[in-house]
Coordinates of C-alpha atoms in Angstrom, one line a residue:
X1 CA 4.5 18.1 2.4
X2 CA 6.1 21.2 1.2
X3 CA 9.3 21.0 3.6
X4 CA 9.7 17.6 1.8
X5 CA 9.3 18.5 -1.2
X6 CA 11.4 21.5 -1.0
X7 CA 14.4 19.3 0.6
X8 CA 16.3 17.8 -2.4
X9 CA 16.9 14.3 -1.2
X10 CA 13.4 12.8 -0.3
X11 CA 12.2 11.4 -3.9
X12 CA 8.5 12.2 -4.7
X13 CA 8.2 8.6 -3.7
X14 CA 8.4 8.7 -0.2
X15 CA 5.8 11.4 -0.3
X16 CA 3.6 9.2 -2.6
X17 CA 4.2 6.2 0.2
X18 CA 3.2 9.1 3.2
X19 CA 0.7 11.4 2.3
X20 CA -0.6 9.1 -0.9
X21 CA 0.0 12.5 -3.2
X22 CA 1.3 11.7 -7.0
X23 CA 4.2 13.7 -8.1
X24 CA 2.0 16.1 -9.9
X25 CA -0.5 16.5 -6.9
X26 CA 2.6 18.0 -4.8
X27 CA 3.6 20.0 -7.9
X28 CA 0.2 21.5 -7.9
X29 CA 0.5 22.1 -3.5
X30 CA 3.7 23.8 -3.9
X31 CA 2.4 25.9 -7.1
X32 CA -0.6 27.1 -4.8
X33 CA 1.8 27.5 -1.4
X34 CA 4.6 29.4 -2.9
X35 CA 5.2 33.0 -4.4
X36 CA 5.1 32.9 -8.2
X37 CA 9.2 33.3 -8.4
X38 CA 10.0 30.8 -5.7
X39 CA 7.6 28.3 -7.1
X40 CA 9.7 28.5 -11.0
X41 CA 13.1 28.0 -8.7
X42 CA 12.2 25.3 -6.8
X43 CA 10.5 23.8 -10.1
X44 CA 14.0 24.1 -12.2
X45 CA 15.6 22.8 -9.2
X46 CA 13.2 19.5 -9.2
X47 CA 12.9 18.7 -13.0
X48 CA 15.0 16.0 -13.8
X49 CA 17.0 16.0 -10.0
X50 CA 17.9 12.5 -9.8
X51 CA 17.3 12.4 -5.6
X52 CA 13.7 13.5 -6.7
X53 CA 12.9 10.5 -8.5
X54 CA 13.8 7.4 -6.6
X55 CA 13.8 5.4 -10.1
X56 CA 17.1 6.9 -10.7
X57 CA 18.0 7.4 -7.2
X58 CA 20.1 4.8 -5.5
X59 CA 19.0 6.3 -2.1
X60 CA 15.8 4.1 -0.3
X61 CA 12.8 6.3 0.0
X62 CA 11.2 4.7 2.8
X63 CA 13.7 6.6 5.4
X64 CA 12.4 9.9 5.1
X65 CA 9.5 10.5 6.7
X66 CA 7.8 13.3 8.2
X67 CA 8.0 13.6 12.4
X68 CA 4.7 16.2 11.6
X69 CA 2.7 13.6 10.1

């Protein structure tokens, strides 16, 4: 979960489809996984990243998927 949420082109969709977490329940993984500074730069990387958020993305979440799942 974290190495796809910390890559910038799965959306939070394909996560939702995988591991059935919402956008906020990864938020709230990563917050408790990561150091307090990495955390805020990964967050201001992810707010409003269009890849993220595969309403605005033009990119098909359904071909990323974790090979550790």
């Amino acid at each position: 979960i974290i190495e796809m949420a910390w890559e910038d082109r799965p959306p939070f969709d394909a996560i939702k489809a995988q591991f059935d977490l919402s956008e906020q329940d990864v938020i709230t993984v990563m917050r408790r996984a990561l150091k307090p500074a990495t955390w805020r730069i990964w967050r201001s990387r992810v707010q409003g990243r269009v890849t993220k958020h595969e309403a605005l993305s033009k990119v098909n979440g359904t071909r990323f998927k974790s090979d550790q799942q």
